[in-house]
XYZ file of C-alpha atoms in Angstrom:
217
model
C -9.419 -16.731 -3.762
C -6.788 -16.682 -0.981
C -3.940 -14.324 -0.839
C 0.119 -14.145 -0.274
C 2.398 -11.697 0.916
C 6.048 -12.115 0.086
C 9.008 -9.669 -0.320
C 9.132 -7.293 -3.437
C 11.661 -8.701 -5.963
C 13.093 -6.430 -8.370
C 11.320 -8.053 -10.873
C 8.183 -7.463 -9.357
C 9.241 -3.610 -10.338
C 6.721 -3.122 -13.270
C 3.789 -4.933 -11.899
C 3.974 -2.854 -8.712
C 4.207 0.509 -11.025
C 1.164 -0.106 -12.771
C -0.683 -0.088 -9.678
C 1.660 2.788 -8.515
C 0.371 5.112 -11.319
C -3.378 4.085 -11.171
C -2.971 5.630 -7.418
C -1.020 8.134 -6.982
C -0.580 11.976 -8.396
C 2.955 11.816 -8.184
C 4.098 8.494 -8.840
C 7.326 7.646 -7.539
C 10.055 6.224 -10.396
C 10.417 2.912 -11.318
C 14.242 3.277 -10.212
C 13.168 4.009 -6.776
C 11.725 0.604 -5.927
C 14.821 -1.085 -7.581
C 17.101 1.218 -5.326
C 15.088 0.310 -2.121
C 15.234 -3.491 -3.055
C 19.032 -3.457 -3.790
C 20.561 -1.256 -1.812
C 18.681 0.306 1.235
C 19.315 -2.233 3.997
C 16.623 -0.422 6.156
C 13.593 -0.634 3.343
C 11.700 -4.210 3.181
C 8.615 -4.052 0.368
C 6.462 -6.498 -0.069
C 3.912 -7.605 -2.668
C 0.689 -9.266 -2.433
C -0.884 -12.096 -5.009
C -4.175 -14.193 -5.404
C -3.470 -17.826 -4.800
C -5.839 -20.766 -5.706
C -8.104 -21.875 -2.721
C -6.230 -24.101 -0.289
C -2.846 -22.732 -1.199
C -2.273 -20.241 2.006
C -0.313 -22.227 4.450
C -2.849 -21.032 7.934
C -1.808 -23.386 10.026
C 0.739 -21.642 11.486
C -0.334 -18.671 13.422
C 2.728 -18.095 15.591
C 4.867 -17.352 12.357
C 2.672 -13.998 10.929
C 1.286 -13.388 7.500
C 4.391 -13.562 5.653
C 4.718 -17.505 6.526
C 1.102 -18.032 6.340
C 1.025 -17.124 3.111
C 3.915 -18.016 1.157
C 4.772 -18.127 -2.327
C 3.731 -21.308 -4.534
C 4.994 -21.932 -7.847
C 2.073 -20.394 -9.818
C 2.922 -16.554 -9.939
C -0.530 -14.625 -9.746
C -1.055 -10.904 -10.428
C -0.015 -8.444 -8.285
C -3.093 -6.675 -6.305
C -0.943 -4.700 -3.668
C 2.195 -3.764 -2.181
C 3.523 -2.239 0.818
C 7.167 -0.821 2.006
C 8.685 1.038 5.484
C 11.699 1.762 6.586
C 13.357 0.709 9.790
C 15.969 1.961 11.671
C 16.726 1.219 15.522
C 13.499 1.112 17.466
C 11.319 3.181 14.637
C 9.744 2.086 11.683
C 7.842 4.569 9.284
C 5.471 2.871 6.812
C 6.462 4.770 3.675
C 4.074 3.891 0.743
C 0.844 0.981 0.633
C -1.670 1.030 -2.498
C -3.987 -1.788 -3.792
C -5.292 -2.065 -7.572
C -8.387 0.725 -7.700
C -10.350 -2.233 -8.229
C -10.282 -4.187 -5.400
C -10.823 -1.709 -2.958
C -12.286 -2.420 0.174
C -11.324 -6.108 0.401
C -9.222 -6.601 3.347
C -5.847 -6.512 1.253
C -4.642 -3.363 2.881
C -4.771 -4.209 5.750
C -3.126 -7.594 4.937
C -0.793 -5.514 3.914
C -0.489 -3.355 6.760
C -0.425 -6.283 9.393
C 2.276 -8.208 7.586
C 4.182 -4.565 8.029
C 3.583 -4.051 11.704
C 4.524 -8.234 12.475
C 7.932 -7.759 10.129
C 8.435 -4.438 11.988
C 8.386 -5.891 15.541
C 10.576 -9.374 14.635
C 13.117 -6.570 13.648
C 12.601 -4.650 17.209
C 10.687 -1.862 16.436
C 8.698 -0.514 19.731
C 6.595 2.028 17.491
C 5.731 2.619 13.878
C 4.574 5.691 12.172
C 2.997 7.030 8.874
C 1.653 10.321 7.098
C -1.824 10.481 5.962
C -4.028 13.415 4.313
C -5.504 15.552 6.355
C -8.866 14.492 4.187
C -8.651 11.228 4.262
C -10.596 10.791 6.810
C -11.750 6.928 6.258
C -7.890 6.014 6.423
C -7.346 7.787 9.141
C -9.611 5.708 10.859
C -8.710 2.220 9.447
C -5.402 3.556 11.130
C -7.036 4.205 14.219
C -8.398 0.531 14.560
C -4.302 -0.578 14.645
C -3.737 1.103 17.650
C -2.587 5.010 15.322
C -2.904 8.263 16.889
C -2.488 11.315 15.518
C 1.184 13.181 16.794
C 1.583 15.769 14.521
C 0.709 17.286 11.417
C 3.026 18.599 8.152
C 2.025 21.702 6.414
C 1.775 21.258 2.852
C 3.162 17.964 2.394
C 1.968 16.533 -0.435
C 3.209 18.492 -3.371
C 0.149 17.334 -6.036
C -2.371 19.911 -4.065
C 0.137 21.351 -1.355
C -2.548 19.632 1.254
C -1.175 18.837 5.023
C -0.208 15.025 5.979
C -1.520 13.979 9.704
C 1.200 12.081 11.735
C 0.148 9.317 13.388
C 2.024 6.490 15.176
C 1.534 3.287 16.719
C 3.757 3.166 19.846
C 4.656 -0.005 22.079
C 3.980 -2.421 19.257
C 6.586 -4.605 21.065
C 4.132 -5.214 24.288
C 1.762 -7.984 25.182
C -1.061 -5.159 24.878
C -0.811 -4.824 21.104
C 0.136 -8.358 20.442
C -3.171 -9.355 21.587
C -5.041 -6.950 19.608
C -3.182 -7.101 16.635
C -3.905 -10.897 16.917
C -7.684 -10.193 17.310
C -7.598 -7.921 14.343
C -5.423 -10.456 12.163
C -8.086 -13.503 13.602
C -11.279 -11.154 11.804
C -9.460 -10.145 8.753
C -8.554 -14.292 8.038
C -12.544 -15.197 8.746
C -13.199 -12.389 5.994
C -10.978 -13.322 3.369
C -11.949 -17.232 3.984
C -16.007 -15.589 3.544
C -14.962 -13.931 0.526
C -13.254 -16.839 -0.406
C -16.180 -18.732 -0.782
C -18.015 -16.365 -2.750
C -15.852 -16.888 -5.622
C -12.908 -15.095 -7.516
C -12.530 -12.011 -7.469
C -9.310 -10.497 -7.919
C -9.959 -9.482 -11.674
C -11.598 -6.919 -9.345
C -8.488 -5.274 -9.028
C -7.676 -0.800 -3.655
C -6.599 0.479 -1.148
C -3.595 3.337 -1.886
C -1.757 5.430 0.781
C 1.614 7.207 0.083
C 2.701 6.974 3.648
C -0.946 6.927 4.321
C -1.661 9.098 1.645
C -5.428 6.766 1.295
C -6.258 3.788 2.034
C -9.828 1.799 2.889
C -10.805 -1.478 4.643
């Protein structure tokens, strides 16, 4: 089973809360995605969906993930989403969660990629997230895309009052990071075609991180 990322539609608005409430505390509301669809010119969201074998479009590496895998006319479940925020030269990755059941598959970090490439093609030069302070296997899935840690807030996630880690990505604009966000793109498409041919497996329904809030590879 391949996969597709495309932009969040406001339709897409229930699908992406069901997943939303199997991973998170504090949930955000529904009304929030629909506001960051419609009216936040800064937000861009996307979704990801299993597509039948032979249906992702790979033959065009110079275009990212989002043209690699577009949409085809058969709507599949949704298994993830993803969503930041840009403004001038900073984007800040602001929620990503998979379905709890098909964690550890790679989607994340389809998700995350197809983030950072839409985040540079707008002009960002760096890109940043919050994380728990325990979540120690996301922080270093982060760490493999080039994340440090800059900071820390105290007692920012109101479900247990526990701190987020700042960490950023900087000069995601340069040749430097091209080439190893290329690398890591290169492995995660010989994965997904290796778990391709071991059969279906999105009934499996992730990954979840409210700005980084958990997430796994």
């Amino acid at each position: 089973m391949a996969y597709k990322v495309e932009p969040m539609q406001v339709s897409d608005s229930q699908e992406v809360m069901a997943i939303e409430r199997l991973s998170f505390p504090t949930p955000w509301p529904m009304g929030a995605y629909r506001y960051e669809i419609r009216h936040n010119p800064r937000a861009y969201y996307f979704v990801v969906r299993p597509q039948e074998e032979g249906a992702a479009q790979c033959e065009e590496p110079r275009r990212g993930l989002l043209a690699r895998f577009r949409s085809t006319d058969q709507r599949r479940p949704i298994v993830g989403y993803g969503g930041f925020w840009c403004s001038a030269r900073e984007a800040h990755i602001s929620t990503i969660a998979v379905h709890p059941r098909l964690r550890r598959r790679g989607i994340g970090q389809l998700i995350l990629i197809a983030m950072i490439e839409k985040a540079r093609s707008l002009g960002a030069d760096h890109i940043t997230l919050e994380v728990r302070a325990s979540n120690l296997v996301a922080q270093s899935l982060y760490r493999k895309y080039g994340f440090q840690v800059v900071g820390r807030r105290r007692g920012y996630y109101s479900d247990s009052n526990e701190d987020a880690v700042v960490m950023a990505a900087q000069d995601i604009d340069r040749p430097p990071y091209s080439t190893h966000l290329q690398e890591l793109r290169s492995r995660l498409m010989e994965r997904l075609k290796d778990d391709m041919k071991q059969g279906d497996g999105y009934e499996e329904l992730g990954q979840e991180s409210r700005s980084g809030e958990k997430i796994g590879g």
